PDB file of C-alpha atoms in Angstrom:
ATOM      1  CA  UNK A1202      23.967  22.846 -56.768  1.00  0.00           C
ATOM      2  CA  UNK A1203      21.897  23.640 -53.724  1.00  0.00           C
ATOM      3  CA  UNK A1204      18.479  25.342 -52.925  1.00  0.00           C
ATOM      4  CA  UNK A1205      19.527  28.742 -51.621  1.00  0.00           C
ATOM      5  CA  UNK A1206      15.648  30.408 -51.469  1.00  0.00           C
ATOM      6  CA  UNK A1207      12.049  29.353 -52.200  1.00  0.00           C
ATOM      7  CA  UNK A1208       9.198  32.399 -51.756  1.00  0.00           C
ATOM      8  CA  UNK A1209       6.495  33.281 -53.549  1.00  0.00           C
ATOM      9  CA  UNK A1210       6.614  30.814 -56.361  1.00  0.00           C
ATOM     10  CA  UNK A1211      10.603  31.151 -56.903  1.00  0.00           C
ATOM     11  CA  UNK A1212      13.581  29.210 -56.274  1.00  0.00           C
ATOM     12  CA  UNK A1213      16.935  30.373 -56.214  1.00  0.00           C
ATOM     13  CA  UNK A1214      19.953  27.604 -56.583  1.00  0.00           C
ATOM     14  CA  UNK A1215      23.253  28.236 -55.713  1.00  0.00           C
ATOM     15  CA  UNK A1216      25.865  26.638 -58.655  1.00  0.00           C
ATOM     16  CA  UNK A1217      29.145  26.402 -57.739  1.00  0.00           C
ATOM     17  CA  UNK A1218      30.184  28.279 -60.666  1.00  0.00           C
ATOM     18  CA  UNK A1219      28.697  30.985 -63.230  1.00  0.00           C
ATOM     19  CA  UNK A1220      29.847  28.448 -65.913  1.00  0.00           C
ATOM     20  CA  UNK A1221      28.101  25.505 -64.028  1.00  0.00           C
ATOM     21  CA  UNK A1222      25.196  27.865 -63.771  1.00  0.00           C
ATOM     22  CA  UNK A1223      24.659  29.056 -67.298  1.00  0.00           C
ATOM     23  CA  UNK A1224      25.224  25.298 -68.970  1.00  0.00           C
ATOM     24  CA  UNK A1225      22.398  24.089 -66.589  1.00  0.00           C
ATOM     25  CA  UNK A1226      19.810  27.125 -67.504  1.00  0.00           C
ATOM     26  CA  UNK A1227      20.699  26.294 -71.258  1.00  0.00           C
ATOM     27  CA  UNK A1228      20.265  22.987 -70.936  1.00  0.00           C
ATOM     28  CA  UNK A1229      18.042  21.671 -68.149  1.00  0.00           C
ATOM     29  CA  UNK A1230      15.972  24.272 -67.040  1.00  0.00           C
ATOM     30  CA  UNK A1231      13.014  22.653 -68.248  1.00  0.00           C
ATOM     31  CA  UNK A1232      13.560  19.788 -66.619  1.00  0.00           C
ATOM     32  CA  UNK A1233      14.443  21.351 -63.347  1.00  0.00           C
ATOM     33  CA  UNK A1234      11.029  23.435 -63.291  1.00  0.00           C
ATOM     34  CA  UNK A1235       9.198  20.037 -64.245  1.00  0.00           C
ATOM     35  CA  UNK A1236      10.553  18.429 -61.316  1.00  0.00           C
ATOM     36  CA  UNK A1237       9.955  21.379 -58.556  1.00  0.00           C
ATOM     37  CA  UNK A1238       6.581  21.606 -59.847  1.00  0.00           C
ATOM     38  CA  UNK A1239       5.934  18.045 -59.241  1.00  0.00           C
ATOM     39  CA  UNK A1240       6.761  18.655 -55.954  1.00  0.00           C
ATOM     40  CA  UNK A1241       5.956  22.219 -55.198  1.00  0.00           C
ATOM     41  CA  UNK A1242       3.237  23.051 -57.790  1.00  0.00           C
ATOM     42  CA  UNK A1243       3.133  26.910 -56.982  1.00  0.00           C
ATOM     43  CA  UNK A1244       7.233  27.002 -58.114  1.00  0.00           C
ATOM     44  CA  UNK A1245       6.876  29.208 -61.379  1.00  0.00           C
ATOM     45  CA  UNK A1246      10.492  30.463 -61.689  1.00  0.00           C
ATOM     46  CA  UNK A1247      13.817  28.895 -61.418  1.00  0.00           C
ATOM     47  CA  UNK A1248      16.922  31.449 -61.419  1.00  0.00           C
ATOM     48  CA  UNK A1249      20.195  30.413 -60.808  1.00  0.00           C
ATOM     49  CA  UNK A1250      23.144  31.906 -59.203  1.00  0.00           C
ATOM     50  CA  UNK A1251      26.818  31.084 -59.404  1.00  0.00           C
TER      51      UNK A1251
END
């Protein structure tokens, strides 16, 4: 996965497949927004693409 887009509080990641993307967002999302916010603390939105 890569950063594709960060504005206005949301990133974008690019998966390298819908599967890929859906099994993250079900299962690590949290985690993912825990760890942009600890660097980025105005990321409020994760959405990923594949």
């Amino acid at each position: 996965m890569s950063e594709a887009e960060r504005e206005g509080g949301q990133v974008v990641l690019s998966a390298p497949s819908r599967f890929v993307a859906d099994y993250v967002a079900t299962h690590h999302m949290s985690l993912l927004l825990s760890a942009y916010r600890g660097v980025d603390p105005a990321v409020r939105h994760i959405r990923i693409e594949g």
